[in-house]
Amino acid sequence: MVIAVHSASLALMISFAFGVADAIRTLKDGPMIDAEGREYKSAKFTVDAVDLSRPQINDGSTVRVQCTDASMIIVVKADLFNNGRLVYLEELYLGEPEHSQRTQCRAVAAGDSEYVIEAGLQDCGSKLTISDDAVIYSNKLIVSPAASYLGITRRTHAVVPVSCHYKRTHLVSSIDQQLHLAPSTPAEVSIAAFSLKLMTDDWTSETFSRTFYIGGLLHLKASYTGPDSAQRRLFIDSCVVTLSPDAMSVPRYKFIENHGCLTDAKEEGSNALFQPRTSASSLQLQLDVFLFYEDSRNSIFITCQLKATSEMWMSSPINKACNYVHSRWINEDGGDVCRCCDRICSKSTPGYDTNVSPQIPEEIVAGGTVTLGPLMVFNSK
């Protein structure tokens, strides 16, 4: 009887070892490249690239990754290991342990059996690697099971590599040159078509002054001037202020995120505001001048990720310009698409297709990253 029990235990251990080895081996699989040149790592948990706006079929994948121009979206099945033992929401996060308590690095429920994490490409400890022909943002999905009240766990700790790869083209600049991520469009779009300029207080012309004072306002105008600009609508996906031209440097302050939510407007005393559009292919906003607390450096850089969509698509949770006025999010272009600004805005957000006719063809988007600076900021005149 003892021999039989030992034999059964040994068989179970061997079976478990082969199962783990199989999962580990699949992490070495090569990348997959989609039609837009974006490359995704796959793993047997499994990491696949998907279009979250389309109905999903059950193909056995338990981790799926979508890369946008500004973020990495990770969808995780609750039955992560395909063994019937469900992982819990609080056990999932993106990055290192120090990122585990940050809202944007945590998973949220997306139905009864899936979780979603959407984080900016530069958030949650993401690593940037630049080669001759690619820009790579890599990170890791952590599954960290909590112990039961008995001090044991029956779920496995796991680390799943995830990454977004973008074709690297030429450089773009308003003043200082920055990398451009290749646009998701079948036609070649010159990134010089995207610009970010400082305007005079009355918005009538560009100003070339680079000196500002606390208490004043920056008047910023983002534009798309490509040959097809009459058929395009420009949006600002995200903007960050840093002390160097490197948008990933620390400290940094994001004042637009989540696909067009002007989050700085929620700060007490803020005057941040998207202005009414003067044309579909441009967008104007004002921002309070500020310095980083207890940092003696007074030159700042503003880096924004811009995109120009087909104008027929109008507004959606991922194409919007949201002001925060009287404790409410309001889209400058109209439509009730800003409700997700306090959560996660993506193609899978309920109501994504609210303003879109089913007969309209696939959305065409051109994108570019522009940097403005250095701007010199002082406490007083």
Short mmCIF file of N, CA and C in Angstrom, two decimals, residues 104-234:
data_model
loop_
_atom_site.label_atom_id
_atom_site.label_comp_id
_atom_site.label_asym_id
_atom_site.label_seq_id
_atom_site.Cartn_x
_atom_site.Cartn_y
_atom_site.Cartn_z
N GLN A 104 -2.94 52.20 -12.55
CA GLN A 104 -2.80 51.89 -13.96
C GLN A 104 -2.05 50.58 -14.19
N CYS A 105 -1.41 50.03 -13.15
CA CYS A 105 -0.66 48.78 -13.29
C CYS A 105 -1.45 47.57 -12.80
N ARG A 106 -2.64 47.81 -12.24
CA ARG A 106 -3.46 46.74 -11.71
C ARG A 106 -4.50 46.28 -12.72
N ALA A 107 -4.96 45.08 -12.56
CA ALA A 107 -6.00 44.54 -13.43
C ALA A 107 -7.38 44.99 -12.96
N VAL A 108 -8.29 45.10 -13.91
CA VAL A 108 -9.70 45.36 -13.60
C VAL A 108 -10.53 44.28 -14.29
N ALA A 109 -11.70 44.02 -13.75
CA ALA A 109 -12.56 42.99 -14.32
C ALA A 109 -13.09 43.42 -15.68
N ALA A 110 -13.16 42.47 -16.61
CA ALA A 110 -13.71 42.72 -17.95
C ALA A 110 -14.65 41.59 -18.29
N GLY A 111 -15.69 41.45 -17.48
CA GLY A 111 -16.62 40.35 -17.65
C GLY A 111 -16.44 39.32 -16.55
N ASP A 112 -17.08 38.18 -16.71
CA ASP A 112 -17.06 37.17 -15.67
C ASP A 112 -15.78 36.36 -15.63
N SER A 113 -15.04 36.32 -16.73
CA SER A 113 -13.91 35.39 -16.78
C SER A 113 -12.63 36.01 -17.34
N GLU A 114 -12.58 37.33 -17.44
CA GLU A 114 -11.38 37.98 -17.97
C GLU A 114 -11.05 39.23 -17.16
N TYR A 115 -9.77 39.58 -17.19
CA TYR A 115 -9.27 40.80 -16.56
C TYR A 115 -8.51 41.60 -17.61
N VAL A 116 -8.42 42.91 -17.39
CA VAL A 116 -7.72 43.79 -18.33
C VAL A 116 -6.77 44.71 -17.57
N ILE A 117 -5.58 44.89 -18.12
CA ILE A 117 -4.65 45.93 -17.66
C ILE A 117 -4.33 46.80 -18.87
N GLU A 118 -4.53 48.11 -18.75
CA GLU A 118 -4.08 49.03 -19.79
C GLU A 118 -3.15 50.04 -19.15
N ALA A 119 -1.93 50.09 -19.61
CA ALA A 119 -0.93 51.01 -19.07
C ALA A 119 -0.24 51.73 -20.21
N GLY A 120 0.18 52.96 -19.95
CA GLY A 120 0.95 53.69 -20.95
C GLY A 120 2.23 52.95 -21.29
N LEU A 121 2.71 53.12 -22.50
CA LEU A 121 3.92 52.42 -22.93
C LEU A 121 5.10 52.70 -22.02
N GLN A 122 5.08 53.86 -21.34
CA GLN A 122 6.20 54.24 -20.50
C GLN A 122 5.94 53.98 -19.01
N ASP A 123 4.79 53.40 -18.68
CA ASP A 123 4.40 53.23 -17.28
C ASP A 123 4.75 51.84 -16.76
N CYS A 124 4.61 51.68 -15.44
CA CYS A 124 4.73 50.38 -14.76
C CYS A 124 6.08 49.71 -14.98
N GLY A 125 7.14 50.52 -15.03
CA GLY A 125 8.48 49.96 -15.16
C GLY A 125 8.83 49.46 -16.53
N SER A 126 8.10 49.90 -17.53
CA SER A 126 8.36 49.47 -18.91
C SER A 126 9.79 49.82 -19.31
N LYS A 127 10.43 48.92 -20.05
CA LYS A 127 11.79 49.14 -20.53
C LYS A 127 11.76 49.50 -22.01
N LEU A 128 12.50 50.54 -22.38
CA LEU A 128 12.58 50.98 -23.77
C LEU A 128 13.89 50.51 -24.38
N THR A 129 13.81 49.82 -25.51
CA THR A 129 14.99 49.40 -26.26
C THR A 129 14.86 49.93 -27.68
N ILE A 130 15.94 50.51 -28.19
CA ILE A 130 15.93 51.09 -29.53
C ILE A 130 16.98 50.40 -30.38
N SER A 131 16.56 49.85 -31.50
CA SER A 131 17.49 49.26 -32.46
C SER A 131 17.49 50.11 -33.72
N ASP A 132 18.21 49.66 -34.73
CA ASP A 132 18.27 50.43 -35.97
C ASP A 132 16.92 50.57 -36.64
N ASP A 133 16.05 49.57 -36.48
CA ASP A 133 14.78 49.60 -37.21
C ASP A 133 13.55 49.40 -36.33
N ALA A 134 13.72 49.42 -34.99
CA ALA A 134 12.56 49.17 -34.13
C ALA A 134 12.68 49.92 -32.81
N VAL A 135 11.52 50.25 -32.26
CA VAL A 135 11.40 50.79 -30.92
C VAL A 135 10.60 49.76 -30.13
N ILE A 136 11.15 49.27 -29.02
CA ILE A 136 10.57 48.15 -28.29
C ILE A 136 10.28 48.57 -26.86
N TYR A 137 9.01 48.43 -26.44
CA TYR A 137 8.61 48.62 -25.05
C TYR A 137 8.32 47.23 -24.47
N SER A 138 9.07 46.84 -23.45
CA SER A 138 8.89 45.51 -22.87
C SER A 138 8.57 45.62 -21.39
N ASN A 139 7.80 44.66 -20.91
CA ASN A 139 7.40 44.63 -19.51
C ASN A 139 7.07 43.20 -19.14
N LYS A 140 6.55 42.99 -17.94
CA LYS A 140 6.19 41.64 -17.54
C LYS A 140 4.91 41.66 -16.72
N LEU A 141 4.04 40.73 -17.05
CA LEU A 141 2.81 40.51 -16.30
C LEU A 141 3.13 39.58 -15.14
N ILE A 142 2.83 40.01 -13.93
CA ILE A 142 3.13 39.23 -12.73
C ILE A 142 1.86 38.60 -12.19
N VAL A 143 1.92 37.31 -11.93
CA VAL A 143 0.84 36.61 -11.24
C VAL A 143 1.39 36.22 -9.87
N SER A 144 0.91 36.89 -8.84
CA SER A 144 1.46 36.72 -7.49
C SER A 144 0.36 36.22 -6.56
N PRO A 145 0.20 34.89 -6.44
CA PRO A 145 -0.89 34.35 -5.63
C PRO A 145 -0.72 34.71 -4.15
N ALA A 146 -1.81 35.05 -3.52
CA ALA A 146 -1.79 35.34 -2.10
C ALA A 146 -1.97 34.03 -1.33
N ALA A 147 -1.38 33.96 -0.15
CA ALA A 147 -1.53 32.78 0.69
C ALA A 147 -2.91 32.77 1.33
N SER A 148 -3.45 31.60 1.56
CA SER A 148 -4.73 31.48 2.25
C SER A 148 -4.53 31.75 3.73
N TYR A 149 -5.62 31.75 4.49
CA TYR A 149 -5.50 32.01 5.92
C TYR A 149 -4.75 30.88 6.62
N LEU A 150 -4.59 29.73 5.93
CA LEU A 150 -3.80 28.63 6.48
C LEU A 150 -2.32 28.77 6.15
N GLY A 151 -1.98 29.80 5.36
CA GLY A 151 -0.59 30.03 5.00
C GLY A 151 -0.11 29.19 3.84
N ILE A 152 -1.04 28.69 3.00
CA ILE A 152 -0.65 27.89 1.84
C ILE A 152 -1.29 28.48 0.60
N THR A 153 -0.82 28.05 -0.57
CA THR A 153 -1.42 28.45 -1.84
C THR A 153 -1.39 27.27 -2.79
N ARG A 154 -2.39 27.18 -3.64
CA ARG A 154 -2.44 26.10 -4.63
C ARG A 154 -2.31 26.66 -6.04
N ARG A 155 -1.89 27.90 -6.15
CA ARG A 155 -1.70 28.52 -7.45
C ARG A 155 -0.23 28.90 -7.62
N THR A 156 0.20 28.97 -8.86
CA THR A 156 1.62 29.14 -9.18
C THR A 156 1.97 30.60 -9.43
N HIS A 157 3.08 31.06 -8.84
CA HIS A 157 3.62 32.37 -9.19
C HIS A 157 4.14 32.31 -10.63
N ALA A 158 3.87 33.33 -11.40
CA ALA A 158 4.28 33.31 -12.81
C ALA A 158 4.69 34.70 -13.26
N VAL A 159 5.60 34.72 -14.23
CA VAL A 159 6.03 35.96 -14.88
C VAL A 159 5.86 35.75 -16.38
N VAL A 160 5.03 36.58 -17.02
CA VAL A 160 4.77 36.46 -18.45
C VAL A 160 5.34 37.68 -19.17
N PRO A 161 6.38 37.52 -19.99
CA PRO A 161 6.92 38.67 -20.74
C PRO A 161 5.90 39.19 -21.74
N VAL A 162 5.76 40.50 -21.81
CA VAL A 162 4.89 41.14 -22.80
C VAL A 162 5.66 42.30 -23.40
N SER A 163 5.42 42.57 -24.67
CA SER A 163 6.15 43.67 -25.30
C SER A 163 5.40 44.19 -26.51
N CYS A 164 5.70 45.43 -26.86
CA CYS A 164 5.18 46.07 -28.07
C CYS A 164 6.37 46.52 -28.91
N HIS A 165 6.38 46.12 -30.18
CA HIS A 165 7.46 46.49 -31.09
C HIS A 165 6.89 47.39 -32.19
N TYR A 166 7.59 48.47 -32.48
CA TYR A 166 7.15 49.42 -33.50
C TYR A 166 8.28 49.63 -34.50
N LYS A 167 7.90 49.73 -35.77
CA LYS A 167 8.89 50.09 -36.77
C LYS A 167 9.42 51.49 -36.49
N ARG A 168 10.72 51.65 -36.59
CA ARG A 168 11.32 52.97 -36.39
C ARG A 168 11.54 53.60 -37.76
N THR A 169 10.96 54.79 -37.95
CA THR A 169 11.18 55.51 -39.20
C THR A 169 12.10 56.68 -38.92
N HIS A 170 11.92 57.78 -39.60
CA HIS A 170 12.79 58.93 -39.41
C HIS A 170 12.36 59.71 -38.18
N LEU A 171 12.98 60.84 -37.92
CA LEU A 171 12.76 61.60 -36.70
C LEU A 171 11.79 62.74 -36.91
N VAL A 172 11.12 63.12 -35.85
CA VAL A 172 10.17 64.22 -35.91
C VAL A 172 10.49 65.24 -34.84
N SER A 173 10.22 66.51 -35.09
CA SER A 173 10.56 67.53 -34.11
C SER A 173 9.73 68.78 -34.31
N SER A 174 9.40 69.38 -33.18
CA SER A 174 8.89 70.74 -33.21
C SER A 174 10.07 71.67 -32.97
N ILE A 175 10.90 71.27 -31.99
CA ILE A 175 12.16 71.97 -31.75
C ILE A 175 13.28 70.94 -31.62
N ASP A 176 13.11 69.99 -30.68
CA ASP A 176 14.08 68.94 -30.49
C ASP A 176 13.56 67.65 -31.11
N GLN A 177 14.48 66.84 -31.68
CA GLN A 177 14.05 65.65 -32.39
C GLN A 177 13.71 64.53 -31.42
N GLN A 178 12.64 63.79 -31.77
CA GLN A 178 12.20 62.66 -30.99
C GLN A 178 11.88 61.51 -31.94
N LEU A 179 11.81 60.29 -31.39
CA LEU A 179 11.45 59.13 -32.19
C LEU A 179 10.00 59.19 -32.59
N HIS A 180 9.70 58.66 -33.76
CA HIS A 180 8.31 58.58 -34.24
C HIS A 180 7.93 57.12 -34.34
N LEU A 181 6.73 56.77 -33.91
CA LEU A 181 6.23 55.42 -34.05
C LEU A 181 5.43 55.34 -35.35
N ALA A 182 5.71 54.30 -36.12
CA ALA A 182 5.11 54.19 -37.44
C ALA A 182 3.60 54.19 -37.36
N PRO A 183 2.92 54.96 -38.22
CA PRO A 183 1.46 55.06 -38.14
C PRO A 183 0.76 53.81 -38.63
N SER A 184 -0.46 53.61 -38.10
CA SER A 184 -1.27 52.48 -38.54
C SER A 184 -2.11 52.91 -39.73
N THR A 185 -1.49 53.03 -40.86
CA THR A 185 -2.19 53.48 -42.05
C THR A 185 -1.56 52.84 -43.27
N PRO A 186 -2.34 52.48 -44.27
CA PRO A 186 -1.76 51.84 -45.45
C PRO A 186 -0.95 52.80 -46.29
N ALA A 187 -1.14 54.07 -46.14
CA ALA A 187 -0.40 55.05 -46.93
C ALA A 187 0.72 55.65 -46.10
N GLU A 188 1.81 56.01 -46.73
CA GLU A 188 2.93 56.64 -46.04
C GLU A 188 2.55 58.07 -45.67
N VAL A 189 2.69 58.40 -44.39
CA VAL A 189 2.35 59.74 -43.91
C VAL A 189 3.61 60.40 -43.39
N SER A 190 3.92 61.57 -43.86
CA SER A 190 5.09 62.30 -43.38
C SER A 190 4.83 62.80 -41.97
N ILE A 191 5.75 62.47 -41.05
CA ILE A 191 5.54 62.88 -39.66
C ILE A 191 5.74 64.38 -39.50
N ALA A 192 6.34 65.03 -40.50
CA ALA A 192 6.43 66.49 -40.43
C ALA A 192 5.05 67.12 -40.47
N ALA A 193 4.03 66.31 -40.81
CA ALA A 193 2.66 66.82 -40.86
C ALA A 193 2.12 67.09 -39.47
N PHE A 194 2.75 66.54 -38.41
CA PHE A 194 2.31 66.77 -37.04
C PHE A 194 3.17 67.86 -36.40
N SER A 195 2.51 68.76 -35.66
CA SER A 195 3.26 69.82 -34.99
C SER A 195 2.62 70.18 -33.67
N LEU A 196 3.43 70.75 -32.77
CA LEU A 196 2.96 71.28 -31.49
C LEU A 196 3.63 72.64 -31.32
N LYS A 197 2.81 73.70 -31.26
CA LYS A 197 3.34 75.06 -31.23
C LYS A 197 2.82 75.83 -30.02
N LEU A 198 3.61 76.81 -29.60
CA LEU A 198 3.18 77.77 -28.58
C LEU A 198 2.51 78.94 -29.27
N MET A 199 1.36 79.33 -28.76
CA MET A 199 0.60 80.40 -29.38
C MET A 199 0.53 81.62 -28.45
N THR A 200 0.21 82.77 -29.05
CA THR A 200 0.00 83.99 -28.26
C THR A 200 -1.28 83.84 -27.43
N ASP A 201 -1.46 84.72 -26.47
CA ASP A 201 -2.61 84.62 -25.57
C ASP A 201 -3.94 84.68 -26.29
N ASP A 202 -3.99 85.37 -27.43
CA ASP A 202 -5.25 85.47 -28.18
C ASP A 202 -5.37 84.42 -29.28
N TRP A 203 -4.43 83.49 -29.33
CA TRP A 203 -4.44 82.36 -30.26
C TRP A 203 -4.30 82.76 -31.72
N THR A 204 -3.91 83.97 -32.02
CA THR A 204 -3.88 84.44 -33.41
C THR A 204 -2.61 84.08 -34.15
N SER A 205 -1.51 83.82 -33.42
CA SER A 205 -0.24 83.54 -34.09
C SER A 205 0.68 82.75 -33.16
N GLU A 206 1.69 82.15 -33.74
CA GLU A 206 2.67 81.41 -32.96
C GLU A 206 3.60 82.39 -32.24
N THR A 207 3.98 82.05 -31.01
CA THR A 207 4.96 82.86 -30.28
C THR A 207 6.26 82.08 -30.17
N PHE A 208 7.37 82.80 -30.26
CA PHE A 208 8.68 82.15 -30.19
C PHE A 208 9.38 82.44 -28.86
N SER A 209 8.66 83.06 -27.96
CA SER A 209 9.20 83.25 -26.61
C SER A 209 9.29 81.91 -25.90
N ARG A 210 10.35 81.68 -25.18
CA ARG A 210 10.54 80.43 -24.46
C ARG A 210 10.70 80.68 -22.96
N THR A 211 10.29 81.82 -22.48
CA THR A 211 10.39 82.16 -21.06
C THR A 211 9.00 82.36 -20.48
N PHE A 212 8.72 81.68 -19.35
CA PHE A 212 7.40 81.73 -18.74
C PHE A 212 7.54 81.80 -17.22
N TYR A 213 6.44 82.21 -16.58
CA TYR A 213 6.47 82.42 -15.14
C TYR A 213 5.29 81.70 -14.48
N ILE A 214 5.55 81.20 -13.25
CA ILE A 214 4.50 80.56 -12.48
C ILE A 214 3.31 81.51 -12.35
N GLY A 215 2.13 81.00 -12.55
CA GLY A 215 0.92 81.82 -12.51
C GLY A 215 0.40 82.16 -13.89
N GLY A 216 1.24 81.95 -14.90
CA GLY A 216 0.82 82.22 -16.28
C GLY A 216 0.25 80.97 -16.94
N LEU A 217 -0.10 81.11 -18.21
CA LEU A 217 -0.67 80.00 -18.97
C LEU A 217 0.16 79.72 -20.21
N LEU A 218 0.26 78.45 -20.55
CA LEU A 218 0.80 78.04 -21.84
C LEU A 218 -0.37 77.84 -22.79
N HIS A 219 -0.23 78.36 -24.00
CA HIS A 219 -1.25 78.18 -25.03
C HIS A 219 -0.66 77.29 -26.12
N LEU A 220 -1.14 76.07 -26.21
CA LEU A 220 -0.57 75.05 -27.09
C LEU A 220 -1.52 74.72 -28.22
N LYS A 221 -0.97 74.58 -29.41
CA LYS A 221 -1.77 74.20 -30.57
C LYS A 221 -1.14 72.99 -31.25
N ALA A 222 -1.87 71.88 -31.29
CA ALA A 222 -1.45 70.68 -32.01
C ALA A 222 -2.14 70.66 -33.35
N SER A 223 -1.40 70.29 -34.40
CA SER A 223 -1.98 70.34 -35.75
C SER A 223 -1.52 69.16 -36.59
N TYR A 224 -2.38 68.82 -37.56
CA TYR A 224 -2.02 67.88 -38.60
C TYR A 224 -2.19 68.59 -39.94
N THR A 225 -1.12 68.65 -40.74
CA THR A 225 -1.15 69.43 -41.98
C THR A 225 -0.78 68.57 -43.19
N GLY A 226 -1.05 67.29 -43.13
CA GLY A 226 -0.76 66.41 -44.26
C GLY A 226 -1.63 66.74 -45.46
N PRO A 227 -1.32 66.15 -46.60
CA PRO A 227 -2.08 66.46 -47.83
C PRO A 227 -3.55 66.06 -47.73
N ASP A 228 -3.88 65.15 -46.80
CA ASP A 228 -5.26 64.73 -46.63
C ASP A 228 -5.89 65.34 -45.38
N SER A 229 -5.36 66.47 -44.91
CA SER A 229 -5.81 67.06 -43.65
C SER A 229 -7.29 67.44 -43.67
N ALA A 230 -7.84 67.74 -44.85
CA ALA A 230 -9.26 68.11 -44.91
C ALA A 230 -10.17 66.93 -44.57
N GLN A 231 -9.63 65.70 -44.66
CA GLN A 231 -10.43 64.51 -44.33
C GLN A 231 -10.03 63.91 -42.97
N ARG A 232 -9.24 64.66 -42.20
CA ARG A 232 -8.73 64.13 -40.94
C ARG A 232 -9.22 64.95 -39.74
N ARG A 233 -9.32 64.27 -38.59
CA ARG A 233 -9.62 64.93 -37.32
C ARG A 233 -8.47 64.61 -36.36
N LEU A 234 -7.86 65.65 -35.82
CA LEU A 234 -6.70 65.47 -34.96
C LEU A 234 -7.11 65.28 -33.50
#
